[in-house]
Amino acid sequence: MNANEMGRRASRLDIFIARMEAQKAFIEMVAGMIDGVEGPIFELGLGNGRTFDHLREILPGREIFVFDRSVTAHPASIPDGDHMIIGEIRDTLAFCAPRVGCKAALIHCDLGTGDPTADLAKAAWLAPLIKEHVAPGGYVATGIALDMDGFEEIPRSEAAELGRYWLYHKPK
Ligand SMILES: C[S@@+](CC[C@H](N)C(=O)[O-])C[C@H]1O[C@@H](n2cnc3c(N)ncnc32)[C@H](O)[C@@H]1O
């Protein structure tokens, strides 16, 4: 039974669990949708490396470039040097094209802070940058709502709403 059904507000633990469920469900759903879309995956936010590890497990043939300002992941979840792009994403995403060579089939963005003001500020510079790097037919799964012209938002499940997760598609 969820918090709503029990007549109480969602606690931070409820929201965290919903977020992890939505994140995993989205990643797995999108993994099945990018079959016909060429290009690598961009993982924005290595963190502990959990979602990077899940992505490489479910999409073994797909190249994954990971962006973070530093490497603090579990030792078993660190990309090789060619695929770990270290620095402020505002800079590295803007200038990664010569290194990655093509646009991404999927950008997974896990940079949300949970603070609505900080996330709005981040979305303002992130949305135009992300938009620039998605291949036609590609997807963006993100923990921050992004306003991107030319993209359609895939309707969210209740779990995704509670978990603060959004999915966008760039039509071909
Ligand atoms: C929530 S964690 C990512 C968790 C990760 N997806 C996982 O499953 O373990 C967010 C990460 O994004 C990085 N990050 C946040 N804002 C950034 C920025 N502007 N530039 C570079 N890295 C950033 C942080 O250093 C942190 O490691």
PDB file of C-alpha atoms and ligand atoms in Angstrom:
ATOM      1  CA  MET A   1       0.000   0.000   0.000  1.00  0.00           C
ATOM      2  CA  ASN A   2       1.414   3.431  -0.866  1.00  0.00           C
ATOM      3  CA  ALA A   3       1.380   6.530   1.370  1.00  0.00           C
ATOM      4  CA  ASN A   4      -1.654   7.991  -0.429  1.00  0.00           C
ATOM      5  CA  GLU A   5      -3.673   4.824   0.080  1.00  0.00           C
ATOM      6  CA  MET A   6      -2.699   4.903   3.782  1.00  0.00           C
ATOM      7  CA  GLY A   7      -3.961   8.493   4.083  1.00  0.00           C
ATOM      8  CA  ARG A   8      -0.608  10.061   4.907  1.00  0.00           C
ATOM      9  CA  ARG A   9       1.878  12.243   3.062  1.00  0.00           C
ATOM     10  CA  ALA A  10       4.740  10.586   1.192  1.00  0.00           C
ATOM     11  CA  SER A  11       7.844  10.602   3.395  1.00  0.00           C
ATOM     12  CA  ARG A  12      11.313  11.193   1.950  1.00  0.00           C
ATOM     13  CA  LEU A  13      11.893   7.428   2.144  1.00  0.00           C
ATOM     14  CA  ASP A  14       8.681   6.824   0.125  1.00  0.00           C
ATOM     15  CA  ILE A  15       9.854   9.371  -2.450  1.00  0.00           C
ATOM     16  CA  PHE A  16      13.373   7.912  -2.609  1.00  0.00           C
ATOM     17  CA  ILE A  17      12.045   4.384  -3.202  1.00  0.00           C
ATOM     18  CA  ALA A  18       9.555   5.645  -5.820  1.00  0.00           C
ATOM     19  CA  ARG A  19      12.383   7.513  -7.492  1.00  0.00           C
ATOM     20  CA  MET A  20      14.629   4.449  -7.679  1.00  0.00           C
ATOM     21  CA  GLU A  21      11.729   2.352  -9.039  1.00  0.00           C
ATOM     22  CA  ALA A  22      10.858   4.989 -11.642  1.00  0.00           C
ATOM     23  CA  GLN A  23      14.516   5.359 -12.606  1.00  0.00           C
ATOM     24  CA  LYS A  24      14.977   1.603 -13.107  1.00  0.00           C
ATOM     25  CA  ALA A  25      11.657   1.240 -14.944  1.00  0.00           C
ATOM     26  CA  PHE A  26      12.474   4.163 -17.253  1.00  0.00           C
ATOM     27  CA  ILE A  27      15.970   2.942 -18.001  1.00  0.00           C
ATOM     28  CA  GLU A  28      14.673  -0.524 -18.850  1.00  0.00           C
ATOM     29  CA  MET A  29      11.773   0.817 -20.922  1.00  0.00           C
ATOM     30  CA  VAL A  30      14.020   3.153 -22.906  1.00  0.00           C
ATOM     31  CA  ALA A  31      16.624   0.435 -23.403  1.00  0.00           C
ATOM     32  CA  GLY A  32      13.952  -1.393 -25.402  1.00  0.00           C
ATOM     33  CA  MET A  33      13.014   1.742 -27.358  1.00  0.00           C
ATOM     34  CA  ILE A  34      16.442   2.754 -28.684  1.00  0.00           C
ATOM     35  CA  ASP A  35      16.978  -0.445 -30.675  1.00  0.00           C
ATOM     36  CA  GLY A  36      16.717   1.319 -34.027  1.00  0.00           C
ATOM     37  CA  VAL A  37      18.497   4.502 -32.911  1.00  0.00           C
ATOM     38  CA  GLU A  38      22.203   4.782 -33.599  1.00  0.00           C
ATOM     39  CA  GLY A  39      24.562   6.479 -31.201  1.00  0.00           C
ATOM     40  CA  PRO A  40      26.055   6.088 -27.742  1.00  0.00           C
ATOM     41  CA  ILE A  41      24.488   6.675 -24.345  1.00  0.00           C
ATOM     42  CA  PHE A  42      25.430   9.712 -22.287  1.00  0.00           C
ATOM     43  CA  GLU A  43      25.182   9.142 -18.555  1.00  0.00           C
ATOM     44  CA  LEU A  44      25.113  12.542 -16.831  1.00  0.00           C
ATOM     45  CA  GLY A  45      26.115  11.962 -13.210  1.00  0.00           C
ATOM     46  CA  LEU A  46      28.224   8.893 -12.407  1.00  0.00           C
ATOM     47  CA  GLY A  47      27.722   9.245  -8.637  1.00  0.00           C
ATOM     48  CA  ASN A  48      28.041   5.816  -7.076  1.00  0.00           C
ATOM     49  CA  GLY A  49      27.878   4.238 -10.549  1.00  0.00           C
ATOM     50  CA  ARG A  50      24.638   2.314  -9.960  1.00  0.00           C
ATOM     51  CA  THR A  51      22.738   3.496 -13.036  1.00  0.00           C
ATOM     52  CA  PHE A  52      25.890   3.325 -15.182  1.00  0.00           C
ATOM     53  CA  ASP A  53      26.332  -0.296 -14.111  1.00  0.00           C
ATOM     54  CA  HIS A  54      22.674  -1.062 -14.856  1.00  0.00           C
ATOM     55  CA  LEU A  55      22.861   0.560 -18.297  1.00  0.00           C
ATOM     56  CA  ARG A  56      25.954  -1.366 -19.341  1.00  0.00           C
ATOM     57  CA  GLU A  57      24.391  -4.581 -18.052  1.00  0.00           C
ATOM     58  CA  ILE A  58      21.129  -4.231 -20.014  1.00  0.00           C
ATOM     59  CA  LEU A  59      22.704  -2.630 -23.128  1.00  0.00           C
ATOM     60  CA  PRO A  60      25.960  -4.568 -23.510  1.00  0.00           C
ATOM     61  CA  GLY A  61      26.577  -3.544 -27.135  1.00  0.00           C
ATOM     62  CA  ARG A  62      26.137   0.178 -26.559  1.00  0.00           C
ATOM     63  CA  GLU A  63      29.004   2.629 -25.982  1.00  0.00           C
ATOM     64  CA  ILE A  64      28.428   4.713 -22.830  1.00  0.00           C
ATOM     65  CA  PHE A  65      30.094   8.052 -22.114  1.00  0.00           C
ATOM     66  CA  VAL A  66      29.822   9.138 -18.493  1.00  0.00           C
ATOM     67  CA  PHE A  67      30.031  12.735 -17.277  1.00  0.00           C
ATOM     68  CA  ASP A  68      30.760  13.895 -13.737  1.00  0.00           C
ATOM     69  CA  ARG A  69      32.870  16.551 -12.048  1.00  0.00           C
ATOM     70  CA  SER A  70      34.756  13.825 -10.162  1.00  0.00           C
ATOM     71  CA  VAL A  71      34.944  10.050  -9.812  1.00  0.00           C
ATOM     72  CA  THR A  72      33.538   8.839  -6.509  1.00  0.00           C
ATOM     73  CA  ALA A  73      31.904   5.625  -7.728  1.00  0.00           C
ATOM     74  CA  HIS A  74      32.188   2.108  -6.378  1.00  0.00           C
ATOM     75  CA  PRO A  75      35.417   0.635  -7.863  1.00  0.00           C
ATOM     76  CA  ALA A  76      33.381  -1.974  -9.783  1.00  0.00           C
ATOM     77  CA  SER A  77      31.386   0.765 -11.569  1.00  0.00           C
ATOM     78  CA  ILE A  78      33.998   3.104 -13.024  1.00  0.00           C
ATOM     79  CA  PRO A  79      34.112   3.572 -16.821  1.00  0.00           C
ATOM     80  CA  ASP A  80      37.442   3.272 -18.646  1.00  0.00           C
ATOM     81  CA  GLY A  81      39.422   6.453 -19.253  1.00  0.00           C
ATOM     82  CA  ASP A  82      38.173   6.952 -22.809  1.00  0.00           C
ATOM     83  CA  HIS A  83      34.562   6.982 -21.615  1.00  0.00           C
ATOM     84  CA  MET A  84      34.827   8.966 -18.367  1.00  0.00           C
ATOM     85  CA  ILE A  85      34.500  12.683 -19.104  1.00  0.00           C
ATOM     86  CA  ILE A  86      35.509  14.623 -16.011  1.00  0.00           C
ATOM     87  CA  GLY A  87      34.583  18.237 -15.359  1.00  0.00           C
ATOM     88  CA  GLU A  88      31.616  20.552 -14.988  1.00  0.00           C
ATOM     89  CA  ILE A  89      28.904  19.227 -17.301  1.00  0.00           C
ATOM     90  CA  ARG A  90      28.083  22.761 -18.387  1.00  0.00           C
ATOM     91  CA  ASP A  91      31.540  22.783 -20.024  1.00  0.00           C
ATOM     92  CA  THR A  92      32.143  19.134 -20.883  1.00  0.00           C
ATOM     93  CA  LEU A  93      28.756  18.497 -22.509  1.00  0.00           C
ATOM     94  CA  ALA A  94      29.111  21.680 -24.551  1.00  0.00           C
ATOM     95  CA  PHE A  95      32.506  20.620 -25.905  1.00  0.00           C
ATOM     96  CA  CYS A  96      32.317  16.790 -26.008  1.00  0.00           C
ATOM     97  CA  ALA A  97      31.448  16.435 -29.715  1.00  0.00           C
ATOM     98  CA  PRO A  98      35.007  15.876 -31.048  1.00  0.00           C
ATOM     99  CA  ARG A  99      35.564  13.167 -28.435  1.00  0.00           C
ATOM    100  CA  VAL A 100      32.258  11.301 -28.673  1.00  0.00           C
ATOM    101  CA  GLY A 101      31.941  11.678 -32.431  1.00  0.00           C
ATOM    102  CA  CYS A 102      28.137  11.566 -32.746  1.00  0.00           C
ATOM    103  CA  LYS A 103      24.858  12.365 -31.052  1.00  0.00           C
ATOM    104  CA  ALA A 104      23.408  10.149 -28.328  1.00  0.00           C
ATOM    105  CA  ALA A 105      20.613   7.602 -28.712  1.00  0.00           C
ATOM    106  CA  LEU A 106      19.855   8.126 -25.019  1.00  0.00           C
ATOM    107  CA  ILE A 107      20.850  10.757 -22.499  1.00  0.00           C
ATOM    108  CA  HIS A 108      20.224   9.702 -18.936  1.00  0.00           C
ATOM    109  CA  CYS A 109      20.401  12.702 -16.636  1.00  0.00           C
ATOM    110  CA  ASP A 110      20.687  12.067 -12.907  1.00  0.00           C
ATOM    111  CA  LEU A 111      21.720  15.508 -11.678  1.00  0.00           C
ATOM    112  CA  GLY A 112      18.638  16.490  -9.683  1.00  0.00           C
ATOM    113  CA  THR A 113      19.117  17.885  -6.192  1.00  0.00           C
ATOM    114  CA  GLY A 114      15.519  17.559  -5.003  1.00  0.00           C
ATOM    115  CA  ASP A 115      15.524  21.314  -4.362  1.00  0.00           C
ATOM    116  CA  PRO A 116      13.003  22.892  -6.754  1.00  0.00           C
ATOM    117  CA  THR A 117      14.869  26.205  -7.115  1.00  0.00           C
ATOM    118  CA  ALA A 118      18.288  24.628  -7.690  1.00  0.00           C
ATOM    119  CA  ASP A 119      16.748  22.174 -10.184  1.00  0.00           C
ATOM    120  CA  LEU A 120      15.029  25.000 -12.092  1.00  0.00           C
ATOM    121  CA  ALA A 121      18.326  26.876 -12.314  1.00  0.00           C
ATOM    122  CA  LYS A 122      20.106  23.732 -13.525  1.00  0.00           C
ATOM    123  CA  ALA A 123      17.378  22.956 -16.071  1.00  0.00           C
ATOM    124  CA  ALA A 124      17.787  26.424 -17.609  1.00  0.00           C
ATOM    125  CA  TRP A 125      21.365  25.738 -18.793  1.00  0.00           C
ATOM    126  CA  LEU A 126      21.010  21.961 -19.130  1.00  0.00           C
ATOM    127  CA  ALA A 127      17.991  21.775 -21.466  1.00  0.00           C
ATOM    128  CA  PRO A 128      19.572  23.583 -24.458  1.00  0.00           C
ATOM    129  CA  LEU A 129      22.809  21.602 -24.031  1.00  0.00           C
ATOM    130  CA  ILE A 130      21.082  18.210 -23.815  1.00  0.00           C
ATOM    131  CA  LYS A 131      18.808  19.060 -26.729  1.00  0.00           C
ATOM    132  CA  GLU A 132      21.851  19.679 -28.910  1.00  0.00           C
ATOM    133  CA  HIS A 133      23.291  16.208 -28.302  1.00  0.00           C
ATOM    134  CA  VAL A 134      20.304  13.876 -28.872  1.00  0.00           C
ATOM    135  CA  ALA A 135      20.163  11.932 -32.155  1.00  0.00           C
ATOM    136  CA  PRO A 136      16.910  12.021 -34.157  1.00  0.00           C
ATOM    137  CA  GLY A 137      14.646   9.337 -32.685  1.00  0.00           C
ATOM    138  CA  GLY A 138      16.597   9.472 -29.413  1.00  0.00           C
ATOM    139  CA  TYR A 139      15.430   9.774 -25.804  1.00  0.00           C
ATOM    140  CA  VAL A 140      16.169  11.723 -22.631  1.00  0.00           C
ATOM    141  CA  ALA A 141      15.362  10.133 -19.265  1.00  0.00           C
ATOM    142  CA  THR A 142      15.837  12.733 -16.550  1.00  0.00           C
ATOM    143  CA  GLY A 143      15.336  13.519 -12.907  1.00  0.00           C
ATOM    144  CA  ILE A 144      14.933  17.220 -13.743  1.00  0.00           C
ATOM    145  CA  ALA A 145      12.024  18.422 -15.907  1.00  0.00           C
ATOM    146  CA  LEU A 146      13.461  19.917 -19.124  1.00  0.00           C
ATOM    147  CA  ASP A 147      11.870  22.354 -21.549  1.00  0.00           C
ATOM    148  CA  MET A 148      13.161  21.299 -25.008  1.00  0.00           C
ATOM    149  CA  ASP A 149      11.603  22.538 -28.268  1.00  0.00           C
ATOM    150  CA  GLY A 150      10.946  19.770 -30.759  1.00  0.00           C
ATOM    151  CA  PHE A 151      10.795  17.021 -28.108  1.00  0.00           C
ATOM    152  CA  GLU A 152       7.655  15.228 -26.954  1.00  0.00           C
ATOM    153  CA  GLU A 153       7.127  14.293 -23.326  1.00  0.00           C
ATOM    154  CA  ILE A 154       6.138  10.660 -22.789  1.00  0.00           C
ATOM    155  CA  PRO A 155       3.234  10.553 -20.276  1.00  0.00           C
ATOM    156  CA  ARG A 156       4.388   9.587 -16.817  1.00  0.00           C
ATOM    157  CA  SER A 157       3.128   6.833 -14.560  1.00  0.00           C
ATOM    158  CA  GLU A 158       2.039   7.685 -11.000  1.00  0.00           C
ATOM    159  CA  ALA A 159       5.256   6.115  -9.708  1.00  0.00           C
ATOM    160  CA  ALA A 160       7.286   8.313 -12.050  1.00  0.00           C
ATOM    161  CA  GLU A 161       5.471  11.427 -10.844  1.00  0.00           C
ATOM    162  CA  LEU A 162       6.157  10.583  -7.227  1.00  0.00           C
ATOM    163  CA  GLY A 163       9.696   9.620  -8.140  1.00  0.00           C
ATOM    164  CA  ARG A 164      10.270  12.891 -10.040  1.00  0.00           C
ATOM    165  CA  TYR A 165      11.277  11.287 -13.324  1.00  0.00           C
ATOM    166  CA  TRP A 166      10.600  12.520 -16.863  1.00  0.00           C
ATOM    167  CA  LEU A 167      11.033  10.967 -20.305  1.00  0.00           C
ATOM    168  CA  TYR A 168      11.355  12.905 -23.582  1.00  0.00           C
ATOM    169  CA  HIS A 169      11.578  11.728 -27.169  1.00  0.00           C
ATOM    170  CA  LYS A 170      13.055  13.546 -30.153  1.00  0.00           C
ATOM    171  CA  PRO A 171      11.016  12.522 -33.225  1.00  0.00           C
ATOM    172  CA  LYS A 172      12.985  11.571 -36.369  1.00  0.00           C
TER     173      LYS A 172
HETATM  174  C1  LIG B   1      22.705  11.729  -7.823  1.00  0.00           C
HETATM  175  S1  LIG B   1      24.375  11.507  -8.275  1.00  0.00           S
HETATM  176  C2  LIG B   1      24.262  10.328  -9.599  1.00  0.00           C
HETATM  177  C3  LIG B   1      23.924   8.953  -9.106  1.00  0.00           C
HETATM  178  C4  LIG B   1      24.209   7.863 -10.114  1.00  0.00           C
HETATM  179  N1  LIG B   1      23.368   7.963 -11.302  1.00  0.00           N
HETATM  180  C5  LIG B   1      24.076   6.483  -9.490  1.00  0.00           C
HETATM  181  O1  LIG B   1      23.170   5.719  -9.847  1.00  0.00           O
HETATM  182  O2  LIG B   1      24.914   6.172  -8.633  1.00  0.00           O
HETATM  183  C6  LIG B   1      24.725  12.996  -9.136  1.00  0.00           C
HETATM  184  C7  LIG B   1      26.152  13.118  -9.628  1.00  0.00           C
HETATM  185  O3  LIG B   1      26.173  14.204 -10.558  1.00  0.00           O
HETATM  186  C8  LIG B   1      27.350  14.967 -10.361  1.00  0.00           C
HETATM  187  N2  LIG B   1      27.033  16.342 -10.785  1.00  0.00           N
HETATM  188  C9  LIG B   1      25.988  17.110 -10.377  1.00  0.00           C
HETATM  189  N3  LIG B   1      25.998  18.303 -11.000  1.00  0.00           N
HETATM  190  C10 LIG B   1      27.083  18.297 -11.821  1.00  0.00           C
HETATM  191  C11 LIG B   1      27.644  19.241 -12.716  1.00  0.00           C
HETATM  192  N4  LIG B   1      27.083  20.442 -12.891  1.00  0.00           N
HETATM  193  N5  LIG B   1      28.756  18.901 -13.402  1.00  0.00           N
HETATM  194  C12 LIG B   1      29.354  17.686 -13.209  1.00  0.00           C
HETATM  195  N6  LIG B   1      28.851  16.747 -12.372  1.00  0.00           N
HETATM  196  C13 LIG B   1      27.752  17.047 -11.675  1.00  0.00           C
HETATM  197  C14 LIG B   1      27.683  14.837  -8.887  1.00  0.00           C
HETATM  198  O4  LIG B   1      29.083  14.972  -8.717  1.00  0.00           O
HETATM  199  C15 LIG B   1      27.172  13.440  -8.550  1.00  0.00           C
HETATM  200  O5  LIG B   1      28.217  12.477  -8.631  1.00  0.00           O
END
